[in-house]
PDB file of C-alpha atoms in Angstrom:
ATOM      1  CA  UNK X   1       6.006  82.810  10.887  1.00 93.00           C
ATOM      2  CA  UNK X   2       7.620  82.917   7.284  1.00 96.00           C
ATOM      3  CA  UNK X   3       6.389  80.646   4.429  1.00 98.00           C
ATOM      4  CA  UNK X   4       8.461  80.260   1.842  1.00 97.00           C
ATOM      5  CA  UNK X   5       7.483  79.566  -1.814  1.00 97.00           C
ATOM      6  CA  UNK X   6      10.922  78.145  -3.186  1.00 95.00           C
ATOM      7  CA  UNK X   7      11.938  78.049  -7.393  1.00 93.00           C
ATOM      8  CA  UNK X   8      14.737  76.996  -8.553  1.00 91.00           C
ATOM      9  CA  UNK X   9      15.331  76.870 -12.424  1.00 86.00           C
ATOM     10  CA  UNK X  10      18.894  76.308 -13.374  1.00 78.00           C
ATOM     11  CA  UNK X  11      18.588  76.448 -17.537  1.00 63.00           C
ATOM     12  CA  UNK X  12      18.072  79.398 -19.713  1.00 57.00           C
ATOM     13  CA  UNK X  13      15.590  76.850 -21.872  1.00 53.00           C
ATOM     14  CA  UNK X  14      13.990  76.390 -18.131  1.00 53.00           C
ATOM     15  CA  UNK X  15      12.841  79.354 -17.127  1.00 53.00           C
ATOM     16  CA  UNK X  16      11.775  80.686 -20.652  1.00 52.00           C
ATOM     17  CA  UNK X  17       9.031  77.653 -20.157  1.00 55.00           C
ATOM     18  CA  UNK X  18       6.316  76.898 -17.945  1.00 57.00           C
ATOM     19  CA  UNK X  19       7.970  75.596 -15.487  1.00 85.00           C
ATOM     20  CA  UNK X  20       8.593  78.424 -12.261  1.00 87.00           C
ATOM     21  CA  UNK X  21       5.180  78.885 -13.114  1.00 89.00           C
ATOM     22  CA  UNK X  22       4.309  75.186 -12.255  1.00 91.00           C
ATOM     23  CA  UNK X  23       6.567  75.261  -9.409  1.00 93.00           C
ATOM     24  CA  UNK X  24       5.063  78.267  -8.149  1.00 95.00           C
ATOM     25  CA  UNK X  25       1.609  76.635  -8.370  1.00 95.00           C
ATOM     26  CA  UNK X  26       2.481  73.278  -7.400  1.00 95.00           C
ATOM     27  CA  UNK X  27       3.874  75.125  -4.152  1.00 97.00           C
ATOM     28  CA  UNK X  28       0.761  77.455  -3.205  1.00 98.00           C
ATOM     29  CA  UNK X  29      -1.458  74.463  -4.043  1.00 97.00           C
ATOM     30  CA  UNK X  30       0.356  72.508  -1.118  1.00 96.00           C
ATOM     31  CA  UNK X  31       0.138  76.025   1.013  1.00 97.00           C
ATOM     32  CA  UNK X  32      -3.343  76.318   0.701  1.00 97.00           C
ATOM     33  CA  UNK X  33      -4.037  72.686   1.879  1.00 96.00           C
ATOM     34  CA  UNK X  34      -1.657  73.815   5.268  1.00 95.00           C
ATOM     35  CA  UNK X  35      -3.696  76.270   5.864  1.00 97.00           C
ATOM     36  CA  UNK X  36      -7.001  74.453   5.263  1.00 96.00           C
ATOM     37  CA  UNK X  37      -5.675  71.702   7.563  1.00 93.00           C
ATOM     38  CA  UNK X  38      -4.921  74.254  10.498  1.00 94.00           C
ATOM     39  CA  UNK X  39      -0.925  73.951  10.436  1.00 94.00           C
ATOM     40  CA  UNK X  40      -0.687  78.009   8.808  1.00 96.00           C
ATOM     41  CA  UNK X  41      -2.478  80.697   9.521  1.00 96.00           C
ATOM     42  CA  UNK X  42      -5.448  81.450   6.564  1.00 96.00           C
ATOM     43  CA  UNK X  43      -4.218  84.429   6.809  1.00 97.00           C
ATOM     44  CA  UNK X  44      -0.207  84.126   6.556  1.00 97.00           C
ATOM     45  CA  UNK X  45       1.064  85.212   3.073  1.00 97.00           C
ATOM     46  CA  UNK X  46       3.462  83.091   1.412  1.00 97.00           C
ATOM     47  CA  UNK X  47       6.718  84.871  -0.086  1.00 96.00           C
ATOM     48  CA  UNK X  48       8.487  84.059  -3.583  1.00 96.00           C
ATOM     49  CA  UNK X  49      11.933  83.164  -3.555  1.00 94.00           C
ATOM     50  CA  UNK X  50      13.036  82.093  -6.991  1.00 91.00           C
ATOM     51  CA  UNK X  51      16.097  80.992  -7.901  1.00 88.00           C
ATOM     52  CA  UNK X  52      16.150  81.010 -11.630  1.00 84.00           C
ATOM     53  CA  UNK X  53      19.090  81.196 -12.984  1.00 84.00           C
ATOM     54  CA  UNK X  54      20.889  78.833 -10.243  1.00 85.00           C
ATOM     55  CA  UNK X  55      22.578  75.810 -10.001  1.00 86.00           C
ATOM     56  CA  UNK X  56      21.147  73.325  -7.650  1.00 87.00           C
ATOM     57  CA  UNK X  57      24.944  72.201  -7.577  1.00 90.00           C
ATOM     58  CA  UNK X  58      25.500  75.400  -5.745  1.00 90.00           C
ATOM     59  CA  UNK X  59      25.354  75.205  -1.787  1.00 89.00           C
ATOM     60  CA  UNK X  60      22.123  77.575  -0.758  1.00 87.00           C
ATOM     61  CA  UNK X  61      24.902  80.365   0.745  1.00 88.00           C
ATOM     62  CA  UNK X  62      26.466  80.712  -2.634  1.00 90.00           C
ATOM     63  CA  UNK X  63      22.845  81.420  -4.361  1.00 87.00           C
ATOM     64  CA  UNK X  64      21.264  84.478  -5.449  1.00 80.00           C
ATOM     65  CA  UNK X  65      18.275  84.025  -3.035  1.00 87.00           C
ATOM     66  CA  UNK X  66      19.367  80.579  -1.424  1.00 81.00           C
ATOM     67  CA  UNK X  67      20.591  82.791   1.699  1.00 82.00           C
ATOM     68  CA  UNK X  68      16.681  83.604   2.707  1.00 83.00           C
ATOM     69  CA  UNK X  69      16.336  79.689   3.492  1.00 89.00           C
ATOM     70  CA  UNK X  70      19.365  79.598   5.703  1.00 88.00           C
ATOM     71  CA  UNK X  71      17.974  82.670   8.059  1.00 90.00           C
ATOM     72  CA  UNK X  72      14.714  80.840   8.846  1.00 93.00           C
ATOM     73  CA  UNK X  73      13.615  80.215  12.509  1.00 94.00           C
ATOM     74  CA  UNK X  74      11.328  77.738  14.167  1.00 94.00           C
ATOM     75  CA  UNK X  75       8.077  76.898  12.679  1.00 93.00           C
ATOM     76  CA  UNK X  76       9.003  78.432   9.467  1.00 96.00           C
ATOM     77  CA  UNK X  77       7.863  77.260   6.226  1.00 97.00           C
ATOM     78  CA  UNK X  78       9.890  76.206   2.925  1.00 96.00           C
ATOM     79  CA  UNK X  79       8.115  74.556   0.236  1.00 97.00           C
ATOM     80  CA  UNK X  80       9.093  73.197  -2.717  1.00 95.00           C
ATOM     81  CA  UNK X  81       7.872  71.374  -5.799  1.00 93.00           C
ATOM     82  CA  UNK X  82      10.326  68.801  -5.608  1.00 92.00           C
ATOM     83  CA  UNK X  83      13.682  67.731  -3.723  1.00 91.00           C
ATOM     84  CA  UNK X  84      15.476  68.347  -6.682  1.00 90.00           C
ATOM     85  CA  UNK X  85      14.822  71.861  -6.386  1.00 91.00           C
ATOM     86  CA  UNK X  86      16.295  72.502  -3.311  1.00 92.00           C
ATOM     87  CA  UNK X  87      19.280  70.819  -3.898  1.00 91.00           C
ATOM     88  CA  UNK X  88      21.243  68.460  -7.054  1.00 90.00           C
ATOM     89  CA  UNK X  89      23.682  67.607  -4.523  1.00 90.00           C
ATOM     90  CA  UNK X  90      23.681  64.875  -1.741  1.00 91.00           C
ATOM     91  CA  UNK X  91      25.683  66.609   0.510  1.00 91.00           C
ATOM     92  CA  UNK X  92      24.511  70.289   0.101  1.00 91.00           C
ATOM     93  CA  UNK X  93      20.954  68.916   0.781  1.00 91.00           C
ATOM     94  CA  UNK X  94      21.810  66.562   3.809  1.00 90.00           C
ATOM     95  CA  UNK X  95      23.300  70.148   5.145  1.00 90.00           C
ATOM     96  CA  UNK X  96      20.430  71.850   4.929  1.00 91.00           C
ATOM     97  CA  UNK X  97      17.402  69.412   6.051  1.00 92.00           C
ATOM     98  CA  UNK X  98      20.013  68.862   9.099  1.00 91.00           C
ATOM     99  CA  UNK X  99      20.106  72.642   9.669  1.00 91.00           C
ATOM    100  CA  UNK X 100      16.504  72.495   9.290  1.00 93.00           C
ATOM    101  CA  UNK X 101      16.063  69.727  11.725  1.00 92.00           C
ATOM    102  CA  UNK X 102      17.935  71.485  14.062  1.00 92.00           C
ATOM    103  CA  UNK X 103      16.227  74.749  13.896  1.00 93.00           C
ATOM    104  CA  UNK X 104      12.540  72.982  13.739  1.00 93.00           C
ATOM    105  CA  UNK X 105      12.012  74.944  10.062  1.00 95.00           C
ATOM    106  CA  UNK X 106       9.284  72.841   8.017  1.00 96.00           C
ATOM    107  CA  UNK X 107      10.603  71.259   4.818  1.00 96.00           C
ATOM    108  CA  UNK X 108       7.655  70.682   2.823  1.00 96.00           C
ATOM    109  CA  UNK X 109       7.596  68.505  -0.622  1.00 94.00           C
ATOM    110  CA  UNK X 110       4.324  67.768  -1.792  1.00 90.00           C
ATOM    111  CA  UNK X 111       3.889  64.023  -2.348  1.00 83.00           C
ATOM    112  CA  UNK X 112       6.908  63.714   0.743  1.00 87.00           C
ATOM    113  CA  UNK X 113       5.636  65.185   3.352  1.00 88.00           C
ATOM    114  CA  UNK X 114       7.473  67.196   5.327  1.00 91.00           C
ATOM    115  CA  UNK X 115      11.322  66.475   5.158  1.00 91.00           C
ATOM    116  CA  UNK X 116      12.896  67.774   8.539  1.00 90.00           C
ATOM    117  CA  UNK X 117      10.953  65.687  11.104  1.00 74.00           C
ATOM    118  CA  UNK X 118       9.401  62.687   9.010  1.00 60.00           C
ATOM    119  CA  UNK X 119       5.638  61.479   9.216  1.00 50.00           C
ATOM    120  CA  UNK X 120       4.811  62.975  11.885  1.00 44.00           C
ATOM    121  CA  UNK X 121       5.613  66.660  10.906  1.00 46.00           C
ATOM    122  CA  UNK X 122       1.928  67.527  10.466  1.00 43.00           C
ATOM    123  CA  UNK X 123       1.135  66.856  14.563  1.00 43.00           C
ATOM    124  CA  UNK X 124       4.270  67.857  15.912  1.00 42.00           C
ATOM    125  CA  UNK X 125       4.873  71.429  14.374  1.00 42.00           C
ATOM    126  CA  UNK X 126       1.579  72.586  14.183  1.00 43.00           C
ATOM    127  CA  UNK X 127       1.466  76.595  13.854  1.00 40.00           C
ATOM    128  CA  UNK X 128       0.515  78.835  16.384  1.00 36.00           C
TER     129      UNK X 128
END
């Protein structure tokens, strides 16, 4: 099992601030409270994928790092601070929370939940 710690800063004036920093915090915040709830393994490292630098206009192929989220498999993690993150386009992020869907790879947005399979997400993909 993979879990991903997504960034994505688009703006020079963005990543010379706090803000991957945030991100990166928001994100391991909401991976610690997986694993506290049983759905990771305590013992799973998470793995950095930042973005900076990229346009969330950009479909996830065309990206630097964006590539790492497409090769995920089933009951892999992706977390990210907010939707906007993964995507500033309707379309490019419909595409990819349907290829997640479709390969049962948790989408998790703190605050949302997780985005592939709804309410439900924490009972029905619970890690092994």
């Amino acid at each position: 099992m993979r879990v991903i710690n997504y960034i994505r800063l688009s703006s020079e004036s963005q990543i010379d601030n706090q803000s991957a920093q945030i991100q990166y915090e928001t994100n391991e915040h909401e991976i610690a409270r997986y694993k506290d709830l049983g759905f990771i393994n305590k013992h799973t490292q998470s793995e950095k994928v930042d973005d900076s630098g990229v346009s969330g206009l950009l479909p996830l192929e065309d990206r630097k790092f964006g590539k790492e989220l497409l090769n995920l498999k089933e009951n892999d993690f992706i977390f990210a601070s907010h939707v906007d993150r993964l995507s500033r386009d309707n379309m490019v992020y419909a595409n990819f929370i349907h290829a997640c869907k479709i390969k049962k790879v948790n989408v998790i947005v703190p605050n949302s939940g997780n985005l592939t399979v709804g309410a439900t997400a924490d009972r029905a993909f619970l890690a092994t």
